Short mmCIF file of C-alpha atoms in Angstrom, two decimals:
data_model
loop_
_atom_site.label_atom_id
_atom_site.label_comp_id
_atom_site.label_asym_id
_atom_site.label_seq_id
_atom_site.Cartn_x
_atom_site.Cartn_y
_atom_site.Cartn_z
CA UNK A 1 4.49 -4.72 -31.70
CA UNK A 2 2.77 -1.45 -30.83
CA UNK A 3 4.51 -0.16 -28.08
CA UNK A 4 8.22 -0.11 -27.14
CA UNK A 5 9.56 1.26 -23.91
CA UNK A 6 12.99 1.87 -23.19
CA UNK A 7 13.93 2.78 -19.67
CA UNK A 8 17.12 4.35 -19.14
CA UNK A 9 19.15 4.44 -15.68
CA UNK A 10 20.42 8.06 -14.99
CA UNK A 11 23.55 8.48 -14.49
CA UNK A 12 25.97 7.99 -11.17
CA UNK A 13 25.44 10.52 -8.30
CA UNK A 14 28.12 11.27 -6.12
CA UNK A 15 25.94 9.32 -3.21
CA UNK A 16 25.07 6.39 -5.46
CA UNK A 17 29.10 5.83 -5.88
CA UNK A 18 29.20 6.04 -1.83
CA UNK A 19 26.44 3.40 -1.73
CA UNK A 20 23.78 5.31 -0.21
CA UNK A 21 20.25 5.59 -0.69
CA UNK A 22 19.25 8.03 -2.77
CA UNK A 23 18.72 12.00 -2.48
CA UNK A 24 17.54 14.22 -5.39
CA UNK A 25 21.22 15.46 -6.27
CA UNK A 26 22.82 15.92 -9.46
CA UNK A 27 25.15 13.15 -11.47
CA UNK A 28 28.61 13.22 -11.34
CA UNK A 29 30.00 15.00 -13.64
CA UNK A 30 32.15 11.95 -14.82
CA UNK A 31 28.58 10.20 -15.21
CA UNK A 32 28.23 11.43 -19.16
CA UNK A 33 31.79 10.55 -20.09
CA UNK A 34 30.04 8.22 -22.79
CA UNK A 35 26.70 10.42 -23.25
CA UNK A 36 27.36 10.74 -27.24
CA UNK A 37 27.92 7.20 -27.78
CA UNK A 38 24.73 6.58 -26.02
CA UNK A 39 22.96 8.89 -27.48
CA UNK A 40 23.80 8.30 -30.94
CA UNK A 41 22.64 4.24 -30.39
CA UNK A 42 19.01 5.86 -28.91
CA UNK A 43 16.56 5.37 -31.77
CA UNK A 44 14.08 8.00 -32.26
CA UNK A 45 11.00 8.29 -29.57
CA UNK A 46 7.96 9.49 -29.84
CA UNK A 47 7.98 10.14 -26.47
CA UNK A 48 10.53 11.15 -23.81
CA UNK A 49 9.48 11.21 -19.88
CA UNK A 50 12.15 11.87 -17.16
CA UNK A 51 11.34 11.22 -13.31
CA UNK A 52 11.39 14.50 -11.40
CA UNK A 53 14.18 13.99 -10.13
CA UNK A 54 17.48 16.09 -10.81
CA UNK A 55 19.51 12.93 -11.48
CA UNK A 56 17.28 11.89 -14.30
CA UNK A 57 16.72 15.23 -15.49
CA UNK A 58 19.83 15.74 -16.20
CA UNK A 59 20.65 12.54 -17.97
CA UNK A 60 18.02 13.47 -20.50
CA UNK A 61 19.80 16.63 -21.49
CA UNK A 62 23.53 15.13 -21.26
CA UNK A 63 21.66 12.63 -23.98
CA UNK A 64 20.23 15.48 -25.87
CA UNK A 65 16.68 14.51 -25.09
CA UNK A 66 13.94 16.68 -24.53
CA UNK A 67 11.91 15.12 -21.54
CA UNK A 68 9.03 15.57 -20.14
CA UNK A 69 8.74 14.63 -16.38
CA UNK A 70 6.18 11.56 -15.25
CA UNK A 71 5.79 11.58 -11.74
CA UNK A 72 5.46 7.46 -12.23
CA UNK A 73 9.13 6.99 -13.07
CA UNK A 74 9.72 8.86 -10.20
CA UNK A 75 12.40 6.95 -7.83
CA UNK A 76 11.40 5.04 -4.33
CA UNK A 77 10.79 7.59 -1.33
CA UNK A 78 13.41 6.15 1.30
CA UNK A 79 12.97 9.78 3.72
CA UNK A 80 14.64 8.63 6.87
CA UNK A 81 16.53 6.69 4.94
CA UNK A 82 18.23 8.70 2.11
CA UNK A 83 21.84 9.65 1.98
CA UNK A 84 22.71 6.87 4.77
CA UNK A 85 24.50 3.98 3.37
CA UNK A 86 23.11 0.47 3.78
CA UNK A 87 25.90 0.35 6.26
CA UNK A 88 24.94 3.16 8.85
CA UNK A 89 20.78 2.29 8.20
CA UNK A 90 21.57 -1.62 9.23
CA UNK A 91 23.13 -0.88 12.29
CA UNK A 92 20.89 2.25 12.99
CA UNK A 93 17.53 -0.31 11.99
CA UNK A 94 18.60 -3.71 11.88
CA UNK A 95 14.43 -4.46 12.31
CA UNK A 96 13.42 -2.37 9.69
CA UNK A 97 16.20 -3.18 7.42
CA UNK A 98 15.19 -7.13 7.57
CA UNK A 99 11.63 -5.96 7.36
CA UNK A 100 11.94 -3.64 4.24
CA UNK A 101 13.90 -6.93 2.50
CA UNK A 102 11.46 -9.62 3.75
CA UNK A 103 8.03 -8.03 2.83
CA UNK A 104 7.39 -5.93 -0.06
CA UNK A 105 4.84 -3.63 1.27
CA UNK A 106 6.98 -2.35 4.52
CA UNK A 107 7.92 1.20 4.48
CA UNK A 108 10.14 1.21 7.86
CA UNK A 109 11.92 4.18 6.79
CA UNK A 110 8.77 6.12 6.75
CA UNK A 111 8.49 6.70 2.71
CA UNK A 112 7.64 4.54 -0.04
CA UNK A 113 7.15 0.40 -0.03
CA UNK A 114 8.76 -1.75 -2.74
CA UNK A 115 4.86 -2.49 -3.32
CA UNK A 116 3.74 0.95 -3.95
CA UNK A 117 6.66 1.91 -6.49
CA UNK A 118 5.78 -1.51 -8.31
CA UNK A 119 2.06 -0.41 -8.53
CA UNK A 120 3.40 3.06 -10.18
CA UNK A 121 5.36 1.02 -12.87
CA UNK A 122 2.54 -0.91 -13.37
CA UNK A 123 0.14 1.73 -14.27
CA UNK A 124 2.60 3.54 -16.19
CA UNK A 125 2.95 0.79 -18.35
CA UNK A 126 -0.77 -0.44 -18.64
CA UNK A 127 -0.92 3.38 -19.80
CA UNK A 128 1.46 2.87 -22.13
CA UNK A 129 0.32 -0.81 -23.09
CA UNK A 130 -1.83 0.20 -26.23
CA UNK A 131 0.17 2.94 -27.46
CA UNK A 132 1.94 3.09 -30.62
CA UNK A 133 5.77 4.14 -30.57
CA UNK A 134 8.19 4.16 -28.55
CA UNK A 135 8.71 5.92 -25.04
CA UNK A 136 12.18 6.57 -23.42
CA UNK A 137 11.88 6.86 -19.60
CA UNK A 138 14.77 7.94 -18.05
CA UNK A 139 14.29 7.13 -13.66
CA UNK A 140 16.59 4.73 -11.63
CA UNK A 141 17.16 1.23 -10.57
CA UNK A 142 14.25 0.93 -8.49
CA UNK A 143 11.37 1.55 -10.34
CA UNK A 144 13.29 -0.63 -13.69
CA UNK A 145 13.78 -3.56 -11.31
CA UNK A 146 9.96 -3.34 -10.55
CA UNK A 147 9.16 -3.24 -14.18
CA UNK A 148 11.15 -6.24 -14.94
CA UNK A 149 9.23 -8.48 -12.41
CA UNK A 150 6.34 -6.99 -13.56
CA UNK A 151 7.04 -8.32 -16.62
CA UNK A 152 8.14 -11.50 -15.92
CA UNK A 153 5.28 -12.13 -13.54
CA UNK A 154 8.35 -12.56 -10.55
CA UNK A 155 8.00 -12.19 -7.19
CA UNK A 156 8.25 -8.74 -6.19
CA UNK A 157 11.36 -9.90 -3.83
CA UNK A 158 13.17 -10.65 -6.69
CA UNK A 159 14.07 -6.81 -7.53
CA UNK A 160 16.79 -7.74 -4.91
CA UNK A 161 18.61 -9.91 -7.40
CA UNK A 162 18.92 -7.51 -10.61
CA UNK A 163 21.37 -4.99 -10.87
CA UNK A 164 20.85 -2.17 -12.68
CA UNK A 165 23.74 -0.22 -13.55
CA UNK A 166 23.87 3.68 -13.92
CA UNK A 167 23.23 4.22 -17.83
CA UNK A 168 21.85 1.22 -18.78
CA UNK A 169 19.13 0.53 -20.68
CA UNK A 170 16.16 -1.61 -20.72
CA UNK A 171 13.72 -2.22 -23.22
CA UNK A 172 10.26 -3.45 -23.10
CA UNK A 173 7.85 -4.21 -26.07
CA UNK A 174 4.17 -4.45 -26.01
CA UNK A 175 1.82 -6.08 -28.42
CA UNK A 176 -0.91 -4.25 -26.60
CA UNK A 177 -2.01 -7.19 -24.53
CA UNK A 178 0.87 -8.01 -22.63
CA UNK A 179 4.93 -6.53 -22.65
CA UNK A 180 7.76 -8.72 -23.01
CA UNK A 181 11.54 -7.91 -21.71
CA UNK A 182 13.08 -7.81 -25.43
CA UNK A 183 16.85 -6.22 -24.19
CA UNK A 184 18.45 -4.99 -20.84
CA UNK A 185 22.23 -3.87 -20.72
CA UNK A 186 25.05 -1.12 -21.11
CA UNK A 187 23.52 1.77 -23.37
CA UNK A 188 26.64 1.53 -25.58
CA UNK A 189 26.97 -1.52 -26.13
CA UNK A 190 23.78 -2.16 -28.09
#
């Protein structure tokens, strides 16, 4: 294999744990109770990229990683959306709710489609494809959903049925033709 990518989940946000779309606010503070445990099973990278925002910035240094930020890991734009729960945005937008979950390219809240963040993870790892070593990208459940359909050749709809859990880890190997999924799980329990 000549490239490995292992994408990382940052950690829980105070709105995350409230089930709420996401803002760019910091973890909880709880969120790196296990950071050393995790970041003793990373293996070394020759590359570390962080989405912009704060909640994955700040994973990378409760790991002890020095990131660099990639504006593809970033996570989906939800604008009118963001900070409401699921809740509060179905009754608000029942509509735009059932269109957001029925077709991959709607945007109802007025930010980013399912499509366009899937396009992003595509590149990124195209990019990436041919390159020797291995990357750690530390961005959110989004954007590591999309890269595991992308993978698998899935339907785009079927980011709906993968949870990703805050700290997990998923790892993606590349023979520089195509990537496989080789692991996805808890960080400490590799």
């Amino acid at each position: 294999m000549l490239a490995r990518l292992t994408m990382i989940a940052s950690g829980a946000t105070p709105g995350m744990r409230k089930g709420r779309f996401p803002t760019d606010e910091a973890p909880e503070a709880s969120a790196f109770d296990s950071a050393g445990a995790i970041a003793s099973s990373l293996r070394r990278a020759d590359r570390v990229w962080t989405s912009p925002a704060l909640a994955a910035r700040r994973t990378a240094e409760a790991l002890g990683l020095e990131a660099t930020v990639e504006p593809l890991l970033a996570e989906q734009d939800f604008a009118r959306w963001a900070g409401k729960s699921f809740e509060e945005v179905q009754a608000e937008d029942p509509a735009g709710m059932a269109a957001w979950f029925a077709d991959p390219d709607a945007a109802p809240h007025g930010g980013e489609s399912l499509a366009a963040v899937a396009r992003r993870g595509a590149a990124l790892m195209e990019r990436l494809a041919g390159e020797r070593g291995h990357t750690i990208a530390l961005t959110h459940a989004v954007p590591i959903r999309a890269a595991i359909v992308h993978v698998l050749g899935a339907p785009l709809s079927s980011v709906w049925k993968i949870d990703v859990e805050p700290l997990s880890f998923t790892e993606f190997r590349s023979d520089g033709r195509r990537w496989v999924l080789h692991a996805s799980g808890v960080a400490g329990a590799r």
